Amino acid sequence: MATIESELTRICCGNIGADVRALARFSLLDWLGCIFAARATPVALAWARALNADRHDVLRSAMSPDRTDAQGAALALGGLGNVLEMDDLHRASILHPGDTVCAAALAVAMRRPTSGPTLLAAIVRGYEIATRIGVAVAAGGYTPFYNSGTCGVFGAAMAAADLHRLGSAHLADALGQAGMQAAGIWQCRLEPGFSKQLATAHAARAGVLSAELGAAGFTGPQAILTGEMGFFKSYYPGADPAAVLDPQPWAISRMSYKPFPACRHAHPAISAALALGADLSSPVQRVDIHTYRAAIDFCDNTAPETADQARFSLQHAVAVALQKGAPEIVDFAPPALQVPATKALRGLVHLHVDPEYDAAFPNQYGARVVATTADSTTHTATCPAAWGDPENPMSEADLIAKFQRNAAHGGLTAKAATNVQEAVLALADAPDLGALAQSLAQSLVPQQETA
């Protein structure tokens, strides 16, 4: 008899067209740029110490199949994608699937014979199951659980299981074991620390382990989502289980990408502020941001003291956008937080819950910014869909440019970054991952070793 779990896996294991697999190249490229950019952050350095990474470079160890197994690589890779808040987002599920799915898929694929199309298909399927479960649990908005961890583990398991070519019975076991390891609560956003990165890293590794358990015949609960003590009733009692089966295009075709290194909830306001910039002919005396409640809950910080806090500050992100244009990574670093003009403008920003935007969340993330200038003129810009959303997408050229900037920030040479970029974009026709593995290994060799 068909169950929600079996129907869900049937959907996710459906035929994937070449056009959809091609989209997965950009999800992988975007995630790689995010982890490259985070390579030398305090999170990455602490992570490297904890994992005893070679030369304190967690990426170098993870990308070397002779140094780490798939679980170890997924754990290492899964901790970096969300550090700088540039990871992809699926809005309706309030979920960043790339952090877990790409980490698990790449960790497994680099350690077994895999073609480029096979890797891309695994990523598509991982995104699909994670976001479908995420849509069901996000029906009422945020809960105390961190969806990227709790739902992301299913995506990681699906991607890894697909690469292991598990049949339906073993796949069901793998997903059951993934649910047994689902973890992540939002206390991590209320206190400073690296636990958000731990949640995605754990989910990536647990997904790989789940696939390996399934392959070994290590049986798991079949009603892991809908059982009396299953995932939905235990973690998300307000979930809508039937939503996982709703007819939808492949999730990877509906992703949002972040052009700016800040919480996605700040992006609609940033986009609106950028639209205002050219119209402001005199000094700003007041800024009013009208947006949805979750954006304010996450990003209300008039006086951020750290880069992490600044990335979750509507006031800072909008002040930067009004003063200098599109925010960059350096604009959230501690020195930028102390710029007198930026500090002054942050203090002039006022936040308001807009009922219309609030009702549209989480399916849409919108904002309206009103700037009042010294001549008492008001200037208004609205953003129903931020740049990078499916309705206002970043082009392929935009995503490539973002990858190049992030790779450079992570210390890659222009040649090394381009080699990785070309290898990823060629995956749709690649008979194996040789070119990708070589480009990744070469990009992470310290420059003194190549002299």
XYZ file of C-alpha atoms in Angstrom:
451
model
C 0.000 0.000 0.000
C 1.302 3.434 -0.950
C 2.218 5.752 1.906
C 3.235 9.394 1.987
C 6.833 8.245 2.430
C 6.746 5.864 -0.544
C 4.960 8.384 -2.765
C 7.459 11.059 -1.791
C 10.408 8.906 -2.781
C 8.638 7.932 -6.015
C 8.317 11.616 -6.903
C 11.918 12.374 -6.014
C 13.207 9.404 -8.003
C 11.326 10.465 -11.141
C 12.950 11.247 -14.455
C 15.048 14.401 -14.463
C 15.395 16.285 -17.734
C 18.713 17.583 -18.976
C 17.516 21.155 -18.465
C 16.878 20.504 -14.767
C 20.232 18.766 -14.280
C 21.847 21.782 -15.895
C 20.360 24.016 -13.201
C 22.080 21.916 -10.534
C 25.447 23.025 -11.913
C 24.766 26.536 -10.667
C 23.559 25.328 -7.279
C 26.826 23.435 -6.884
C 28.912 26.337 -8.195
C 27.186 28.802 -5.878
C 27.723 26.553 -2.849
C 31.390 26.034 -3.735
C 31.868 29.794 -3.865
C 30.290 30.117 -0.428
C 32.598 27.533 1.146
C 35.667 28.991 -0.568
C 34.825 32.451 0.759
C 34.439 31.084 4.304
C 37.693 29.129 4.162
C 39.675 31.352 6.533
C 36.912 32.595 8.831
C 37.049 31.943 12.588
C 34.389 29.260 12.110
C 36.496 27.434 9.527
C 39.664 27.649 11.593
C 37.932 26.314 14.712
C 36.308 23.601 12.597
C 39.715 22.643 11.197
C 41.184 22.350 14.693
C 38.284 20.201 15.858
C 38.621 17.896 12.843
C 42.445 17.829 12.893
C 42.449 19.098 9.332
C 45.665 19.118 7.329
C 47.410 22.514 7.551
C 44.350 23.845 9.373
C 42.521 23.891 6.015
C 39.273 22.016 6.394
C 38.505 22.231 2.689
C 41.836 20.819 1.599
C 41.341 17.764 3.783
C 37.722 17.280 2.723
C 38.538 17.428 -0.987
C 41.243 14.753 -0.664
C 39.755 11.229 -0.866
C 43.002 9.742 0.422
C 42.791 11.817 3.618
C 39.106 11.509 4.583
C 36.216 9.143 3.988
C 32.843 10.318 2.692
C 31.381 10.874 6.143
C 34.363 12.905 7.264
C 34.326 14.956 4.093
C 30.601 15.666 4.377
C 31.070 16.757 7.983
C 33.892 19.108 7.012
C 32.143 20.557 3.960
C 28.744 20.872 5.599
C 29.964 23.386 8.152
C 30.965 26.215 5.822
C 28.168 26.973 3.358
C 26.168 29.243 5.670
C 29.025 31.056 7.421
C 28.859 34.250 5.349
C 25.078 34.081 4.761
C 25.421 33.736 0.985
C 23.901 30.245 0.700
C 20.925 29.474 -1.511
C 17.365 29.443 -0.182
C 14.068 27.763 -0.940
C 11.565 30.277 0.397
C 8.453 28.188 1.022
C 10.402 25.648 3.072
C 12.559 28.268 4.875
C 15.451 25.986 4.021
C 18.992 26.279 2.628
C 19.371 22.920 0.864
C 22.797 23.489 -0.657
C 24.507 23.494 2.738
C 23.690 19.835 3.339
C 22.858 18.348 -0.062
C 25.863 19.646 -2.004
C 28.200 18.747 0.856
C 26.930 15.163 1.047
C 26.698 14.683 -2.717
C 30.211 15.931 -3.434
C 31.699 13.972 -0.532
C 30.234 10.718 -1.845
C 30.686 11.378 -5.552
C 34.408 12.098 -5.244
C 34.952 8.706 -3.607
C 33.197 6.391 -6.055
C 32.857 6.169 -9.840
C 30.422 8.919 -10.751
C 29.562 10.766 -13.940
C 28.720 14.444 -14.053
C 25.033 13.871 -14.898
C 24.776 11.344 -12.048
C 26.118 13.868 -9.536
C 23.766 16.561 -10.814
C 20.759 14.236 -10.622
C 21.633 13.327 -7.029
C 21.716 17.012 -6.125
C 18.332 17.603 -7.788
C 16.773 14.709 -5.849
C 18.332 15.822 -2.576
C 16.976 19.349 -3.007
C 13.559 17.921 -3.870
C 13.012 15.772 -0.806
C 14.466 18.310 1.629
C 12.316 21.162 0.337
C 9.133 19.089 0.051
C 9.469 18.061 3.686
C 10.406 21.650 4.490
C 7.272 23.057 2.837
C 5.165 20.726 4.959
C 6.793 21.801 8.226
C 6.922 25.506 7.358
C 3.165 25.693 6.798
C 2.829 27.927 9.871
C 6.151 29.763 9.523
C 9.076 29.379 11.885
C 9.222 26.834 14.723
C 11.990 26.223 17.294
C 13.621 23.779 14.848
C 16.224 24.783 12.273
C 14.839 23.406 9.005
C 18.186 23.362 7.209
C 19.359 20.808 9.751
C 16.215 18.860 10.538
C 14.940 18.649 6.946
C 18.316 18.991 5.275
C 19.383 15.595 6.599
C 16.753 13.946 4.380
C 18.146 15.797 1.368
C 21.682 14.718 2.191
C 20.533 11.115 2.620
C 18.610 11.133 -0.670
C 21.582 12.542 -2.598
C 24.007 10.057 -1.040
C 21.601 7.145 -1.532
C 21.127 8.080 -5.182
C 24.892 8.007 -5.707
C 25.004 4.606 -4.004
C 22.243 3.510 -6.424
C 20.066 2.168 -3.629
C 16.855 0.379 -4.554
C 13.522 1.430 -3.081
C 13.738 -0.788 0.026
C 17.241 0.291 0.981
C 16.386 3.918 0.154
C 13.456 3.760 2.573
C 15.813 2.419 5.234
C 18.286 5.235 4.554
C 15.595 7.901 4.891
C 14.355 6.261 8.070
C 17.837 6.455 9.557
C 18.136 10.068 8.405
C 14.991 10.943 10.337
C 16.438 9.278 13.416
C 19.324 11.759 13.242
C 17.394 14.931 12.398
C 18.644 17.740 14.631
C 18.957 21.492 15.000
C 17.165 24.078 17.145
C 17.056 27.844 16.789
C 18.681 28.708 20.097
C 21.786 29.104 17.955
C 20.422 32.343 16.481
C 19.852 33.874 19.916
C 23.446 33.510 21.089
C 26.842 34.012 19.446
C 28.659 30.891 18.340
C 29.115 28.330 15.591
C 26.250 25.936 16.327
C 24.358 26.858 13.159
C 27.320 25.509 11.195
C 27.373 22.389 13.365
C 23.733 21.689 12.501
C 24.311 21.653 8.740
C 27.576 19.755 9.090
C 25.901 17.091 11.202
C 23.034 16.817 8.715
C 25.431 16.357 5.779
C 27.424 13.651 7.562
C 24.303 11.948 8.926
C 22.873 11.815 5.422
C 25.979 10.045 4.121
C 25.932 7.643 7.082
C 22.235 6.941 6.470
C 22.910 5.982 2.855
C 25.761 3.714 3.918
C 23.524 2.078 6.507
C 20.823 1.544 3.924
C 23.325 -0.001 1.531
C 24.451 -2.377 4.292
C 20.915 -3.587 5.011
C 20.693 -1.690 8.313
C 16.918 -1.353 8.418
C 15.098 1.748 9.582
C 11.553 2.976 10.321
C 9.404 3.124 7.195
C 6.882 5.653 8.552
C 9.610 8.035 9.708
C 7.622 11.100 8.606
C 4.013 10.209 9.364
C 4.194 7.591 12.124
C 2.571 8.075 15.524
C 5.964 9.059 16.925
C 7.440 10.139 13.605
C 9.108 13.308 12.400
C 6.003 15.403 11.815
C 4.195 14.639 15.068
C 7.342 14.773 17.195
C 9.093 17.799 15.709
C 6.433 19.720 13.811
C 2.905 19.020 15.128
C 1.608 21.934 13.051
C 2.937 20.449 9.801
C 0.808 19.703 6.766
C 2.031 16.200 5.779
C -0.011 16.118 2.563
C 1.952 19.123 1.264
C 4.954 16.917 0.540
C 3.024 15.422 -2.378
C 1.717 18.672 -3.902
C 2.364 18.897 -7.672
C 5.284 21.278 -8.158
C 8.113 21.840 -10.630
C 11.479 20.546 -9.460
C 12.523 22.597 -6.429
C 15.931 23.348 -7.880
C 14.185 25.450 -10.530
C 12.660 27.652 -7.806
C 15.715 28.505 -5.752
C 16.658 31.948 -4.481
C 20.309 32.944 -4.649
C 21.901 35.638 -2.524
C 23.865 38.397 -4.230
C 24.709 39.990 -0.870
C 26.453 38.489 2.211
C 23.559 38.970 4.624
C 20.583 37.073 5.999
C 18.076 36.555 3.202
C 15.452 38.362 5.268
C 17.477 41.549 4.742
C 17.681 41.176 0.963
C 14.279 42.636 -0.011
C 15.082 45.764 1.996
C 18.586 45.914 0.482
C 17.111 45.663 -3.011
C 14.634 48.439 -2.260
C 17.354 50.621 -0.747
C 19.531 50.143 -3.830
C 16.618 51.264 -5.985
C 16.373 54.428 -3.883
C 20.041 55.316 -3.966
C 20.072 57.249 -7.222
C 17.079 59.366 -6.157
C 18.517 60.696 -2.903
C 19.814 64.157 -3.687
C 20.080 65.390 -0.091
C 21.067 63.812 3.250
C 18.755 61.195 4.719
C 17.050 62.113 7.977
C 14.904 59.019 8.483
C 14.494 55.559 6.963
C 11.414 53.384 7.447
C 11.522 49.704 6.489
C 8.178 47.944 6.127
C 8.499 44.177 5.895
C 7.273 40.874 7.356
C 7.568 39.981 11.023
C 10.131 37.201 10.631
C 12.554 39.613 8.968
C 12.355 41.908 11.971
C 12.548 39.026 14.439
C 15.779 37.861 12.821
C 17.347 41.127 11.712
C 16.610 43.930 14.177
C 19.985 45.178 15.387
C 20.788 48.887 15.435
C 24.278 48.456 16.869
C 25.934 45.249 15.605
C 29.358 44.587 17.104
C 30.474 41.575 15.061
C 30.320 40.516 11.425
C 27.776 37.858 12.316
C 25.536 40.397 14.013
C 25.905 42.794 11.093
C 24.780 40.150 8.617
C 21.587 39.939 10.672
C 20.988 43.677 10.865
C 18.440 45.314 8.590
C 19.655 48.658 9.847
C 23.258 48.039 8.867
C 22.535 46.375 5.534
C 20.229 49.173 4.418
C 22.582 51.894 5.671
C 25.401 50.397 3.587
C 23.161 50.053 0.537
C 22.042 53.679 0.756
C 25.552 55.004 1.276
C 27.715 52.975 -1.082
C 25.570 50.588 -3.109
C 25.595 46.792 -3.140
C 27.015 45.453 0.150
C 30.117 43.255 -0.017
C 31.740 40.910 2.499
C 34.052 43.654 3.787
C 31.049 45.856 4.587
C 30.103 43.493 7.413
C 33.589 43.211 8.901
C 34.192 44.933 12.283
C 36.004 48.003 10.854
C 33.027 48.784 8.626
C 30.694 48.706 11.619
C 32.500 51.639 13.188
C 32.347 54.020 10.233
C 30.740 57.166 11.749
C 28.403 57.865 8.849
C 27.169 54.266 8.808
C 26.622 54.228 12.567
C 24.668 57.475 12.350
C 22.465 56.237 9.518
C 21.751 52.947 11.316
C 20.283 54.984 14.154
C 17.831 56.643 11.764
C 16.312 53.360 10.582
C 12.886 52.329 11.904
C 11.307 48.893 11.349
C 7.617 48.158 10.843
C 5.603 44.982 10.268
C 3.628 45.282 7.041
C 0.463 43.121 7.140
C 0.553 42.374 3.414
C 4.160 41.234 3.376
C 3.622 39.331 6.604
C 0.666 37.414 5.162
C 2.689 36.462 2.083
C 5.547 34.940 4.115
C 7.088 32.343 3.675
C 6.057 32.023 0.026
C 7.233 35.569 -0.680
C 9.779 37.807 1.030
C 9.016 41.486 0.468
C 9.851 44.936 1.781
C 9.206 48.625 1.253
C 11.777 51.275 2.148
C 10.866 54.932 2.661
C 13.673 57.472 2.983
C 12.969 61.016 4.182
C 15.630 63.518 3.184
C 16.674 66.839 4.681
C 14.388 68.741 2.315
C 11.416 66.801 3.820
C 10.934 64.834 0.617
C 9.990 61.169 0.951
C 11.366 58.586 -1.474
C 9.790 55.123 -1.624
C 10.883 51.868 -3.234
C 9.167 48.504 -2.952
C 10.599 45.063 -3.470
C 8.081 42.219 -3.637
C 10.857 39.886 -4.791
C 14.507 40.489 -4.006
C 17.203 40.159 -6.620
C 17.999 36.462 -6.773
C 14.427 35.258 -6.225
C 12.819 33.190 -9.009
C 10.688 36.201 -10.007
C 13.776 38.437 -10.141
C 16.591 35.989 -10.877
C 20.309 36.404 -10.978
C 21.503 35.547 -14.470
C 24.061 32.838 -15.144
C 26.622 35.598 -15.614
C 25.627 37.075 -12.224
C 26.071 33.707 -10.495
C 29.446 33.175 -12.149
C 30.573 36.656 -11.086
C 29.450 35.928 -7.517
C 31.403 32.662 -7.541
C 34.523 34.432 -8.794
C 34.284 37.111 -6.077
C 33.783 34.524 -3.367
C 36.617 32.344 -4.642
C 38.953 35.340 -4.684
C 37.914 36.210 -1.137
C 38.840 32.652 -0.179
C 42.340 33.034 -1.599
C 41.934 31.218 -4.906
C 43.810 32.618 -7.869
C 41.769 33.742 -10.851
C 43.099 30.767 -12.832
C 42.218 28.263 -10.110
C 38.721 29.688 -9.716
C 38.130 29.601 -13.457
C 39.283 25.989 -13.631
C 36.759 25.007 -10.956
C 34.040 27.034 -12.639
C 34.663 25.406 -16.020
C 34.757 21.912 -14.497
C 31.428 22.450 -12.711
C 29.718 23.911 -15.760
C 30.953 20.985 -17.874
C 29.398 18.370 -15.555
C 26.302 17.951 -17.706
C 28.426 16.052 -20.257
C 31.270 14.806 -18.051
C 31.799 11.016 -18.135
C 33.517 11.211 -14.747
C 34.563 13.742 -12.096
C 38.224 13.738 -12.977
C 38.366 17.340 -14.165
C 36.355 18.567 -11.176
C 38.468 16.662 -8.663
C 41.690 17.913 -10.228
C 40.524 21.525 -10.315
C 39.414 21.379 -6.679
C 42.662 19.794 -5.521
C 44.793 22.304 -7.396
C 42.739 25.279 -6.227
C 43.375 24.411 -2.578
C 47.139 23.860 -2.757
C 48.902 26.660 -0.820
C 50.668 29.004 -3.217
C 54.087 28.334 -1.642
C 53.752 24.675 -2.602
C 53.327 25.567 -6.279
C 56.244 27.999 -6.412
